[in-house]
CSV table of C-alpha atoms in Angstrom, one decimal:
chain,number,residue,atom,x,y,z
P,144,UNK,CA,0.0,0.0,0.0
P,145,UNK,CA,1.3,3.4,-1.0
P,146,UNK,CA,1.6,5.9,1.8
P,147,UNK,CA,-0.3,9.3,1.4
P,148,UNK,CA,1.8,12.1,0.4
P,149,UNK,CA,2.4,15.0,2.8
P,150,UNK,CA,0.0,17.6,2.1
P,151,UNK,CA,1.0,20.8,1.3
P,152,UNK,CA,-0.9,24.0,2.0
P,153,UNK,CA,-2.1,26.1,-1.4
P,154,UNK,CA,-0.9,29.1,-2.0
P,155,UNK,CA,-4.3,30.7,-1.7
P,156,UNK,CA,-4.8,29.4,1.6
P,157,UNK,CA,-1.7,30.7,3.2
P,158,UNK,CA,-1.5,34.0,1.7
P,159,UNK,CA,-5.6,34.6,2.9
P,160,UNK,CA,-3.9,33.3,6.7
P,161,UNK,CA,-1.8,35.8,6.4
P,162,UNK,CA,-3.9,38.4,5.5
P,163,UNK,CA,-6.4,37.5,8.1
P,164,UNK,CA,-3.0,37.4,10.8
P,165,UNK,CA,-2.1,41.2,9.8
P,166,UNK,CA,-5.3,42.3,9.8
P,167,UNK,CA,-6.3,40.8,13.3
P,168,UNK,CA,-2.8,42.1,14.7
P,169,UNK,CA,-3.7,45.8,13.2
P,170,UNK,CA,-6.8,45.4,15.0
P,171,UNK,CA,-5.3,44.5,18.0
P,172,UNK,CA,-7.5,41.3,18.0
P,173,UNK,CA,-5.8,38.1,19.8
P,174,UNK,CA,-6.4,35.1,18.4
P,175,UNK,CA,-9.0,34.2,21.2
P,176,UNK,CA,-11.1,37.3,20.7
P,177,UNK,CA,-11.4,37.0,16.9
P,178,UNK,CA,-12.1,32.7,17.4
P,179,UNK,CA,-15.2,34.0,19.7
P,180,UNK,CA,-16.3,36.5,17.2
P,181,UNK,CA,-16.2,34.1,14.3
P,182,UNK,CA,-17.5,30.9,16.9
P,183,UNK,CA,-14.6,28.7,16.7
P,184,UNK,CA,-11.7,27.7,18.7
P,185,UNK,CA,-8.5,30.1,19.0
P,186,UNK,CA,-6.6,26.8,17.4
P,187,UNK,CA,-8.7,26.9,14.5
P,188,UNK,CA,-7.9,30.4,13.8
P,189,UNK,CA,-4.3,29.5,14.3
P,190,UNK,CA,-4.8,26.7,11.4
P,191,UNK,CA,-6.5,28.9,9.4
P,192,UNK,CA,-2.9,31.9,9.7
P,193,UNK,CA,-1.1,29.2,8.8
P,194,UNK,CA,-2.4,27.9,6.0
P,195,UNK,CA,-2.9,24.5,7.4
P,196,UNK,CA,-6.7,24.5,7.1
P,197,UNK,CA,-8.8,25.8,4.4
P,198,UNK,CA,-11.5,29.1,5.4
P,199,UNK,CA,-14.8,28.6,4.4
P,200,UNK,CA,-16.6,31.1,2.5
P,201,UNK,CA,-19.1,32.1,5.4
P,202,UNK,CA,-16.4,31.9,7.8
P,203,UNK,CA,-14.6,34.3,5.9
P,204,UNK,CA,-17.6,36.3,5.8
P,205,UNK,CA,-17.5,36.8,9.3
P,206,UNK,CA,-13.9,36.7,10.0
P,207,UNK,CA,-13.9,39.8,7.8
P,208,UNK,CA,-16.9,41.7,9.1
P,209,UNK,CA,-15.1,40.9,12.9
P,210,UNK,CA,-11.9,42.4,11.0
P,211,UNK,CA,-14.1,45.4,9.7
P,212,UNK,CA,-12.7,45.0,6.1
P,213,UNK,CA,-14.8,44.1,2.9
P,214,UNK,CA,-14.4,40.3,1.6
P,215,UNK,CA,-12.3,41.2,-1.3
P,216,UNK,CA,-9.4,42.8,1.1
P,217,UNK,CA,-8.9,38.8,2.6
P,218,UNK,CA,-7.6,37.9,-0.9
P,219,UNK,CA,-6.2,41.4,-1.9
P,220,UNK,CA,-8.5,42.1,-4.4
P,221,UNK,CA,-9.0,45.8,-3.2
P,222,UNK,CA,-4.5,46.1,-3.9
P,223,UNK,CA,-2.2,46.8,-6.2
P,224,UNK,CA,-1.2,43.8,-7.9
P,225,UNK,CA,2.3,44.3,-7.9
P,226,UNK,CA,2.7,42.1,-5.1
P,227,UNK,CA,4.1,45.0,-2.8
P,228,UNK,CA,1.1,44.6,-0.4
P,229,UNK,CA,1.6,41.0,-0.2
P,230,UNK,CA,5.4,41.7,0.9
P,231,UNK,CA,4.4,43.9,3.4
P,232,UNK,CA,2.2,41.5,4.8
P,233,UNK,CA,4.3,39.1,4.7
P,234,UNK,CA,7.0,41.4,6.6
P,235,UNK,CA,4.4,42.7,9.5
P,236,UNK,CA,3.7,39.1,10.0
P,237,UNK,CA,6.8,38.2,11.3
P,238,UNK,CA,6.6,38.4,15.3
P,239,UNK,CA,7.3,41.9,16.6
P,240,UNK,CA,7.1,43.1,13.1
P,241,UNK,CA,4.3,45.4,13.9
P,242,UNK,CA,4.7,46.3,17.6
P,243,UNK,CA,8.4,47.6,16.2
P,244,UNK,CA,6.7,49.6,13.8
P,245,UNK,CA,4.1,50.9,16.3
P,246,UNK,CA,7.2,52.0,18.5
P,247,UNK,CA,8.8,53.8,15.6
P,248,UNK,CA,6.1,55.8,14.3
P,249,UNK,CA,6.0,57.0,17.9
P,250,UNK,CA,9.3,58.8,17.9
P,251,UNK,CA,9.7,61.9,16.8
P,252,UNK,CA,10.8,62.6,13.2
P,253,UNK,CA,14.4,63.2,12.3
P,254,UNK,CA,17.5,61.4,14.5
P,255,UNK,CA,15.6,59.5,16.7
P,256,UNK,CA,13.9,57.4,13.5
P,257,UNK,CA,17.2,57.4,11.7
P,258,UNK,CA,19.5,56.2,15.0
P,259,UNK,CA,17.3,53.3,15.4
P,260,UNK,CA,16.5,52.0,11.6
P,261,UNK,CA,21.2,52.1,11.9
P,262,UNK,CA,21.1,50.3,15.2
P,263,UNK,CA,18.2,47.3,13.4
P,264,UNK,CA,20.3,47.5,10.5
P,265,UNK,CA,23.5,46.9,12.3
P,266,UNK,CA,22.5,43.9,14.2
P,267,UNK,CA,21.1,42.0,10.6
P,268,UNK,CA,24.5,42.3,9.7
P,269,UNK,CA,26.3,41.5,12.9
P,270,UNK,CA,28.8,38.4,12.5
């Protein structure tokens, strides 16, 4: 008997988790508060940021009303189709990505900004 292949997560699927990860992070939505919103478990929503499971069309429906963002913005209809946005996404995903950026819009303009973008810069290419 032939064993089942790994399944790998589509494209689609992971790039919608991650847009439904920013968008609940620029909300300032755990994943708890936006499960009990949509009426499943905070795991599911985790599966669903990853990738790992597949949203349903009426869960995304209310995923995105929760989020407060029209339908087409979960699959980046309402975007350039450059693929900058989806960079950018993909960038404030990482962890801390968006608290960092929250902290530095909060400085004032000028050497403040510019000391710590050399500092961040610095330690990326620190031996």
């Amino acid at each position: 008997m032939a064993s089942k292949p790994e399944s790998v997560a589509d494209p689609v699927d992971v790039a919608v988790g991650a847009r439904i990860r920013l968008l609940r992070k620029v909300r300032g939505l755990s994943q708890q508060a936006l499960a009990e919103a949509a009426g499943v478990t905070f795991q599911q929503i985790q599966k669903y940021e990853r990738g790992a499971n597949r949203v349903s069309a009426s869960m995304l429906t209310r995923i995105a009303k929760t989020l407060e963002v029209p339908m087409a913005e979960m699959f980046g209809e309402a975007t350039t189709s450059s693929g900058a946005v989806d960079e950018v996404a993909a960038l404030l995903s990482e962890p801390g990505a968006l608290e960092l950026l929250k902290a530095y819009s909060g400085l004032p303009r000028g050497v403040s900004r510019s000391a710590l973008v050399e500092f961040v810069r610095s330690l990326t290419t620190a031996p």
